[in-house]
PDB file of C-alpha atoms in Angstrom:
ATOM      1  CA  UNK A 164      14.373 128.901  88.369  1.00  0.00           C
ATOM      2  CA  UNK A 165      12.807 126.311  85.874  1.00  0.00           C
ATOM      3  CA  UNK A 166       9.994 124.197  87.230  1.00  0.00           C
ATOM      4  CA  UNK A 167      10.845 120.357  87.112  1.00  0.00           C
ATOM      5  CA  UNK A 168       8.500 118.713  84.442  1.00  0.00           C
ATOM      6  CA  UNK A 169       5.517 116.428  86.828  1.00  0.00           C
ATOM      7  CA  UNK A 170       6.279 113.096  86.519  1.00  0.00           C
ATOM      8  CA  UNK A 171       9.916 113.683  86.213  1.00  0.00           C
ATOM      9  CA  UNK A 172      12.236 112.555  89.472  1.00  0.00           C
ATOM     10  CA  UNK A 173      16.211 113.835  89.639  1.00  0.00           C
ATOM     11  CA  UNK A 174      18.403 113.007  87.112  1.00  0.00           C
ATOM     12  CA  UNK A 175      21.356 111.003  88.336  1.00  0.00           C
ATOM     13  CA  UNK A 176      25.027 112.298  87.115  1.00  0.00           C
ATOM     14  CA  UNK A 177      25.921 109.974  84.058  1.00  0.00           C
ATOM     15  CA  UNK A 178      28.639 107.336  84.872  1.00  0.00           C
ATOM     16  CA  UNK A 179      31.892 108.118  83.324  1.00  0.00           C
ATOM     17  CA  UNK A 180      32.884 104.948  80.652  1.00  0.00           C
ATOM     18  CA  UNK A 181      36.402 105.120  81.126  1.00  0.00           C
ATOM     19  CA  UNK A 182      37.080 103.423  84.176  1.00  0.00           C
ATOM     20  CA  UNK A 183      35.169 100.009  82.378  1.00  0.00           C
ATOM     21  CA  UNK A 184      36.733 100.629  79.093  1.00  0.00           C
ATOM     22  CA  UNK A 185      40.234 100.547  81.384  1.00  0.00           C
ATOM     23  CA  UNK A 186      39.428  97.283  83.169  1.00  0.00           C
ATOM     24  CA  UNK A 187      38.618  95.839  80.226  1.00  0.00           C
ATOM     25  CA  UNK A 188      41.793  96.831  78.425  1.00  0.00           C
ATOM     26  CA  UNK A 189      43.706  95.353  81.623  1.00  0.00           C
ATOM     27  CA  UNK A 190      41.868  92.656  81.689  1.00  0.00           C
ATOM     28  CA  UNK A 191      42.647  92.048  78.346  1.00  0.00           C
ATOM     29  CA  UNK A 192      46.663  92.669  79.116  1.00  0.00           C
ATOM     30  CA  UNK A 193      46.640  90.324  81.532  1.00  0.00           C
ATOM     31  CA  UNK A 194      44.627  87.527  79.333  1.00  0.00           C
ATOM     32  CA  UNK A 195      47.860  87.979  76.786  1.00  0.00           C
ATOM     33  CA  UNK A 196      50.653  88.333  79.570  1.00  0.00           C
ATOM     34  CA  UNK A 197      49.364  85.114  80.995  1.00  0.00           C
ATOM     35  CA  UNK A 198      49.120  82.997  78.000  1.00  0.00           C
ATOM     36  CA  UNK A 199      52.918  84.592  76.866  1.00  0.00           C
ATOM     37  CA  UNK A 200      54.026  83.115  80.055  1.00  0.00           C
ATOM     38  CA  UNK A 201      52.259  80.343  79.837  1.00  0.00           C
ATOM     39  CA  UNK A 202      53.169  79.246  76.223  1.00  0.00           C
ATOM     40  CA  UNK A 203      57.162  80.143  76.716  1.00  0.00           C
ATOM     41  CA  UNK A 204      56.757  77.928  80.069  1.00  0.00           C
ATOM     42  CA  UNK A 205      54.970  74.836  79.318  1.00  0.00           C
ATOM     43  CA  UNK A 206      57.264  75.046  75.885  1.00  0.00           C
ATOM     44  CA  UNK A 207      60.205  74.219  78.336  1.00  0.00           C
ATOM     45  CA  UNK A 208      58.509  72.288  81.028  1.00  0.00           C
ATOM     46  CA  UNK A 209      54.985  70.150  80.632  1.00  0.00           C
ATOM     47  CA  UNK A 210      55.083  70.528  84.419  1.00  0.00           C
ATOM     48  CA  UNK A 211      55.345  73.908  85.006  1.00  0.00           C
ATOM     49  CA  UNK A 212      53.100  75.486  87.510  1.00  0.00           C
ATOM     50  CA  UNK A 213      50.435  78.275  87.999  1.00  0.00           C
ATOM     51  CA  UNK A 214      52.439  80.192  90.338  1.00  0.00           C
ATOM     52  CA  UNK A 215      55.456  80.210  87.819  1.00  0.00           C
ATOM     53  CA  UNK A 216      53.622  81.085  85.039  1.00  0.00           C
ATOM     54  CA  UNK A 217      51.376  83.939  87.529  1.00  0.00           C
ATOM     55  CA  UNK A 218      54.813  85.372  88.128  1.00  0.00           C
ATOM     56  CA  UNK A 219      56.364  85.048  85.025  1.00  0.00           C
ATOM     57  CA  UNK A 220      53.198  86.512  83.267  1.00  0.00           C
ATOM     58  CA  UNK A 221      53.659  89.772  86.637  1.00  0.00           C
ATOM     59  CA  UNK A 222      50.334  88.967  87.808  1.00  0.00           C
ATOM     60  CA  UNK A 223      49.003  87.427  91.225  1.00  0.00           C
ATOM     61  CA  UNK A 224      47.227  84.131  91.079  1.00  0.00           C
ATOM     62  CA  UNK A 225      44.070  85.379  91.916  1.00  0.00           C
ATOM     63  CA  UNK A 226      44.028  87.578  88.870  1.00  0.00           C
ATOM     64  CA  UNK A 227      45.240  84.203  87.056  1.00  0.00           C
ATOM     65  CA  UNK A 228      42.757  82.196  88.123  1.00  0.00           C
ATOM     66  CA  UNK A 229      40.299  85.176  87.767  1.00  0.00           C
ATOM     67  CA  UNK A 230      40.308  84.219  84.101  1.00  0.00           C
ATOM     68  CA  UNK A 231      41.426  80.575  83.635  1.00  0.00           C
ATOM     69  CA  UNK A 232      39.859  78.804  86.660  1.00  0.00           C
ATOM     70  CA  UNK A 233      41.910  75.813  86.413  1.00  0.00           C
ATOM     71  CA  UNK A 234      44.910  74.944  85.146  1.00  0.00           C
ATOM     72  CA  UNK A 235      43.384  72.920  82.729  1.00  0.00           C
ATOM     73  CA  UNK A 236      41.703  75.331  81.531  1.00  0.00           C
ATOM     74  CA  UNK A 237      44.720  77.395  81.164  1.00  0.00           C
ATOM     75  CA  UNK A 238      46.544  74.834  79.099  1.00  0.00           C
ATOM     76  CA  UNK A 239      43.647  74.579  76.522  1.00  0.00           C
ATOM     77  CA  UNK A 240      44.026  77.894  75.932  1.00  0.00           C
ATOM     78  CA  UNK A 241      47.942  77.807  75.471  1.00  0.00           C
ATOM     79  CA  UNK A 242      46.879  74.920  73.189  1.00  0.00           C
ATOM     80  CA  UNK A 243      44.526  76.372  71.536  1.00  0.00           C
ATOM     81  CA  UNK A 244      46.177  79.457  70.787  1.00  0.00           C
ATOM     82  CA  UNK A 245      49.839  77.230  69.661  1.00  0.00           C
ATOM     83  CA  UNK A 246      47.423  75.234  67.378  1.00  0.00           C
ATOM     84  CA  UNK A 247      46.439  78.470  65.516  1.00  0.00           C
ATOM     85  CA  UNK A 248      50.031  79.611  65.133  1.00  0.00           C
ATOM     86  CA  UNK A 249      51.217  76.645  63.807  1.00  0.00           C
ATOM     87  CA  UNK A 250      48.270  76.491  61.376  1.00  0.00           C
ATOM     88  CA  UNK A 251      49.086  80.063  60.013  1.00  0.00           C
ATOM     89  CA  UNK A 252      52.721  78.868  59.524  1.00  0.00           C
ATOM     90  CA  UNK A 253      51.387  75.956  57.566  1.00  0.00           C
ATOM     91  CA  UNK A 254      49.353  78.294  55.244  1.00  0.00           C
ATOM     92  CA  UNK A 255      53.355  78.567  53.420  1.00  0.00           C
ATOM     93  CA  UNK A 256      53.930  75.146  52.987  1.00  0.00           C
ATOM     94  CA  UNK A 257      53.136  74.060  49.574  1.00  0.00           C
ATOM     95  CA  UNK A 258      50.501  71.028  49.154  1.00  0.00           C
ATOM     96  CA  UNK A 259      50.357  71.613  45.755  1.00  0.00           C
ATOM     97  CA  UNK A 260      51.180  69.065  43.168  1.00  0.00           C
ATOM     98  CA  UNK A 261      51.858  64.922  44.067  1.00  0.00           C
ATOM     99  CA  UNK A 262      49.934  63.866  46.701  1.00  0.00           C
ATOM    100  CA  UNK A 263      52.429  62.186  48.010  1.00  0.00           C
ATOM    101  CA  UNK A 264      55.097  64.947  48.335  1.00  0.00           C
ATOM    102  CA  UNK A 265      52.473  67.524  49.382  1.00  0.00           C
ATOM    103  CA  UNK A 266      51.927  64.847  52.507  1.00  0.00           C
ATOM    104  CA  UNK A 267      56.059  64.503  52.612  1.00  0.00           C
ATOM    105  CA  UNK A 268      56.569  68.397  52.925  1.00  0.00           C
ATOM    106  CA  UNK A 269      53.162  68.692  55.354  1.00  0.00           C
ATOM    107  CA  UNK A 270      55.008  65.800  57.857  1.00  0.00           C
ATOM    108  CA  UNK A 271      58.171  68.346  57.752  1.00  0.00           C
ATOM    109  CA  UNK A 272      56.788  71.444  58.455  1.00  0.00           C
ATOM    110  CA  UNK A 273      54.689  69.897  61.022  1.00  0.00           C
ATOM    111  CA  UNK A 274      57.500  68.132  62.729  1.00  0.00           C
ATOM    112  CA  UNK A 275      59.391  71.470  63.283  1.00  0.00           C
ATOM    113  CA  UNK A 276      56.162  72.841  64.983  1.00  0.00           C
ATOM    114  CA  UNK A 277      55.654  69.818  67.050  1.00  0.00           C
ATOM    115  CA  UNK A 278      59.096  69.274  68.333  1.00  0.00           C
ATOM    116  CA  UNK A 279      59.231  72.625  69.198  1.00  0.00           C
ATOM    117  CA  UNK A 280      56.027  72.674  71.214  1.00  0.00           C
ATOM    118  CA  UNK A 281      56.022  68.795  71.918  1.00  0.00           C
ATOM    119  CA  UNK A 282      55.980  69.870  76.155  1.00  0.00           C
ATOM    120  CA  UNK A 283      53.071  71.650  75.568  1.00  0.00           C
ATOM    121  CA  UNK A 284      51.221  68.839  74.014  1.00  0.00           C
ATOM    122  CA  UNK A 285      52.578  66.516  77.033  1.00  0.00           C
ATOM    123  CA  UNK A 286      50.984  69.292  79.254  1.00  0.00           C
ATOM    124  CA  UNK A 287      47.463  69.218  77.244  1.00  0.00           C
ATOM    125  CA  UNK A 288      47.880  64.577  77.461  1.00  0.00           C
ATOM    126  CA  UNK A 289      47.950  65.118  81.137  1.00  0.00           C
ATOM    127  CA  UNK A 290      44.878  67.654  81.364  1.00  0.00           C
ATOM    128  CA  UNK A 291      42.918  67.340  78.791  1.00  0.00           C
ATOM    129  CA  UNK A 292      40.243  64.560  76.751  1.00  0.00           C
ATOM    130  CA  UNK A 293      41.866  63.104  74.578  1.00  0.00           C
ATOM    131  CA  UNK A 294      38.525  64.141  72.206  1.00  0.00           C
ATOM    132  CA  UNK A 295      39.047  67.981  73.320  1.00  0.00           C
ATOM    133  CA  UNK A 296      42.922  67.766  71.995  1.00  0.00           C
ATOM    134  CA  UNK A 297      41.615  65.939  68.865  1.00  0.00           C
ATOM    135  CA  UNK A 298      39.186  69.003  67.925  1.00  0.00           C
ATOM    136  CA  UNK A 299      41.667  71.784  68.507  1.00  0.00           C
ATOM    137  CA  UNK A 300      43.630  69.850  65.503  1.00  0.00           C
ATOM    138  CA  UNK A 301      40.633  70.114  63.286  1.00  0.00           C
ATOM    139  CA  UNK A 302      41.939  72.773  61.088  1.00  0.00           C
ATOM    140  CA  UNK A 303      45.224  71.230  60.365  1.00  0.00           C
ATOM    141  CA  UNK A 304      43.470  67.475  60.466  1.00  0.00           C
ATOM    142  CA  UNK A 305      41.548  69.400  57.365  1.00  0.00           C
ATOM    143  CA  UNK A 306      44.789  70.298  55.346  1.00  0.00           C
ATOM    144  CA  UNK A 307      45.907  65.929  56.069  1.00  0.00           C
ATOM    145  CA  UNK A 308      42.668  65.233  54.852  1.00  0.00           C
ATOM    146  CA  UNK A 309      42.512  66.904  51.476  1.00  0.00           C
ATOM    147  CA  UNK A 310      45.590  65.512  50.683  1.00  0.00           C
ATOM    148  CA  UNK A 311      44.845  61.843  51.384  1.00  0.00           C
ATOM    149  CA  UNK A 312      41.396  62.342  49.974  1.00  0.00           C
ATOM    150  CA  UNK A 313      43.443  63.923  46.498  1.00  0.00           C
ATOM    151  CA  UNK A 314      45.541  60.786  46.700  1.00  0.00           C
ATOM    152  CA  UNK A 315      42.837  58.415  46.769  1.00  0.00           C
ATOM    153  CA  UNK A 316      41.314  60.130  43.735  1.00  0.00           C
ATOM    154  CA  UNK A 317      44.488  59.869  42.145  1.00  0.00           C
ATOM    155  CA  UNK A 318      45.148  56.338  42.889  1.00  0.00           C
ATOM    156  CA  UNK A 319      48.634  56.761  44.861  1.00  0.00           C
ATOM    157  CA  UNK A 320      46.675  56.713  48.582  1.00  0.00           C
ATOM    158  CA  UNK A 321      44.475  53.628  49.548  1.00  0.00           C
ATOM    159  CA  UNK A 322      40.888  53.583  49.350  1.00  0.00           C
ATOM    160  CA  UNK A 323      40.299  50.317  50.961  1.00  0.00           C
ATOM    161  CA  UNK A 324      40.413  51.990  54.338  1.00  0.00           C
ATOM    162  CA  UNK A 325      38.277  54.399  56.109  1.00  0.00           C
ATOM    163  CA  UNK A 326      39.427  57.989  55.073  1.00  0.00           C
ATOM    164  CA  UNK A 327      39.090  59.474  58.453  1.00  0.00           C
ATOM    165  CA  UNK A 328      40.811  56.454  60.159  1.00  0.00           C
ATOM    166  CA  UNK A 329      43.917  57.257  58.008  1.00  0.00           C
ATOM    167  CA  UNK A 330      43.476  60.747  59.729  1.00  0.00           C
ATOM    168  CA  UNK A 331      43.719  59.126  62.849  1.00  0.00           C
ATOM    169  CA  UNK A 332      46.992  57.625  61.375  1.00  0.00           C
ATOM    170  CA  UNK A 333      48.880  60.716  60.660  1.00  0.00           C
ATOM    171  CA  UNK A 334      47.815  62.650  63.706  1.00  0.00           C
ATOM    172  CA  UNK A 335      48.869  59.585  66.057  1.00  0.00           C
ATOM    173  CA  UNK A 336      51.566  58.836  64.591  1.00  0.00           C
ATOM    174  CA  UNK A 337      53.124  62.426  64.513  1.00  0.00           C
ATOM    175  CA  UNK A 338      52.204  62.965  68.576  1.00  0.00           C
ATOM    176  CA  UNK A 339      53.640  59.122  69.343  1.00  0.00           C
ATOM    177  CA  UNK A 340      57.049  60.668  67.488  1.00  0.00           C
ATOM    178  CA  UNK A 341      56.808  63.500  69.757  1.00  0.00           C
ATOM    179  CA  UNK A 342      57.137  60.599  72.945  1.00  0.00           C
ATOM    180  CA  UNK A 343      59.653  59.108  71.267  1.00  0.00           C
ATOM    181  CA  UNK A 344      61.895  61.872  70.781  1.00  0.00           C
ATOM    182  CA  UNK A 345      61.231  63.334  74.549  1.00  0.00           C
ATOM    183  CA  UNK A 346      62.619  60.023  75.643  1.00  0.00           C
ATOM    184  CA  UNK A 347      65.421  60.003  72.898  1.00  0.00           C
ATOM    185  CA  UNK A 348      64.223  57.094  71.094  1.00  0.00           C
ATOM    186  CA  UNK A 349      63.922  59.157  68.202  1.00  0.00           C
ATOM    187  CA  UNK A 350      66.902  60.877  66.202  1.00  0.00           C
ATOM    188  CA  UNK A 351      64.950  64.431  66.352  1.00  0.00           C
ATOM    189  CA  UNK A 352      66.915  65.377  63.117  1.00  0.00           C
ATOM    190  CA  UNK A 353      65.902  62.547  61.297  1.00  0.00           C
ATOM    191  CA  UNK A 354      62.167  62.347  62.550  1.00  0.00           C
ATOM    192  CA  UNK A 355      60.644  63.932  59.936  1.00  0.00           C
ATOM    193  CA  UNK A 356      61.790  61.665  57.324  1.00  0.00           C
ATOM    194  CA  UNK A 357      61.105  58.562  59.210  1.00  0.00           C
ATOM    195  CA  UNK A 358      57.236  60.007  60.395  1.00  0.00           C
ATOM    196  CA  UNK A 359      56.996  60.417  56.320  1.00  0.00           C
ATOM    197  CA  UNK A 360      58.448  57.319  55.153  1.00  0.00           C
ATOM    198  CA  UNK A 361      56.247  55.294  57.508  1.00  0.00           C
ATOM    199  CA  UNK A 362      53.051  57.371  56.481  1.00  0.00           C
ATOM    200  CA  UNK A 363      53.548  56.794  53.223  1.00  0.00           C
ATOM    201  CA  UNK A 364      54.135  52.642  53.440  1.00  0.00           C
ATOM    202  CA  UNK A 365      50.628  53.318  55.640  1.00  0.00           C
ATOM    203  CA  UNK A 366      48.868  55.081  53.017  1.00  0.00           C
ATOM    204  CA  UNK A 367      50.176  54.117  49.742  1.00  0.00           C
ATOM    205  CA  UNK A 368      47.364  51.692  47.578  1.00  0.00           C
ATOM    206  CA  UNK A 369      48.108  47.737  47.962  1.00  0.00           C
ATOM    207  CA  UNK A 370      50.575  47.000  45.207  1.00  0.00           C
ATOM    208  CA  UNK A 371      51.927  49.935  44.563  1.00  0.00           C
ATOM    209  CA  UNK A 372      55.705  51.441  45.183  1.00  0.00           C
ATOM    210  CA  UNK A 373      56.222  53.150  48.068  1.00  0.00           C
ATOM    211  CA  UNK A 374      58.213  56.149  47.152  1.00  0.00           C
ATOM    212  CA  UNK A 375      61.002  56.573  49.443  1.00  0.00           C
ATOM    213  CA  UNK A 376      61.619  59.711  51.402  1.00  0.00           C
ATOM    214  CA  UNK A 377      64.953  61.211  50.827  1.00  0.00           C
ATOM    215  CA  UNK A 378      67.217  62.758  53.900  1.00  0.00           C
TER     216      UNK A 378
END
């Protein structure tokens, strides 16, 4: 029998990795089960609540709240993630070209996205900062802004006003059209057009035409 070297104690059985590796992978299951549920929920109903979403997701509401401690903090995340996959469905629309009718086919595209998702933004005005909501816009506040910013170089977009308070313009005014048509003061099927038309008599330099948005 082989001496044990001095100074050396009993070695201790190495710890399998698996049975982490598998929590991990559940926990990651449940992380995207919950925010399925979650998104196809608050999409219907801003007031939808944990338990709904814990049992349409198949999970307790421990394990819910195991990874989104509030509720808040489980609509940021629904946010969040709806923010990102309406940005990568903006990445087709084409800014391209006139400032003006880049901004005109941005405002449509967006406007599908928005309506779509509007309860989920009502759910995130109830929760959230307004500041927090703000900043999980910034990527698609970026595509706004290098349009207005090529139509002020161009001479079609005013420069008399603060560029980022023209931001502030386009983003409020899309999310007050979103009220609006949730309490059918707004012809959904003709939102888009109006959102543009009254953008554009916003933006458009003192003294110039404002273009007029066709149906």
């Amino acid at each position: 029998m082989a001496a044990t070297p001095r100074g050396a104690g009993p070695r201790s059985p190495q710890r399998p990795a698996a049975p982490l590796m598998e929590r991990r992978a559940d926990a990651r299951r449940n992380i995207a089960s919950i925010l399925d549920a979650a998104v196809l929920l608050l999409s219907r109903d801003a007031d939808a609540s944990v338990a709904d979403i814990a049992k349409a997701a198949g999970v307790g509401r421990v394990t819910l709240y195991g990874h989104f401690s509030t509720r808040a903090d489980l609509v940021d995340a629904v946010l969040t993630r709806t923010v990102e996959q309406a940005d990568a469905i903006l990445d087709a629309t084409d800014t391209a070209g006139d400032p003006r009718q880049a901004l005109t086919r941005l405002v449509g595209a967006s406007w599908q996205i928005v309506h779509r998702f509007r309860s989920v933004l009502q759910a995130a005005q109830r929760e959230l900062p307004a500041e927090r909501i703000r900043a999980v816009h910034d990527r698609i506040l970026h595509r706004v802004q290098t349009i207005i910013d090529r139509g002020r170089q161009a001479g079609v977009f005013r420069d008399d006003l603060p560029e980022e308070w023209l931001v502030t313009v386009v983003f409020s005014l899309m999310h007050a059209a979103a009220e609006d048509s949730a309490a059918g003061a707004l012809d959904t099927d003709d939102a888009a057009r109006i959102i543009a038309a009254t953008l554009l008599a916003a933006l458009t330099a003192p003294g110039a035409t404002v273009p007029t948005v066709n149906p």
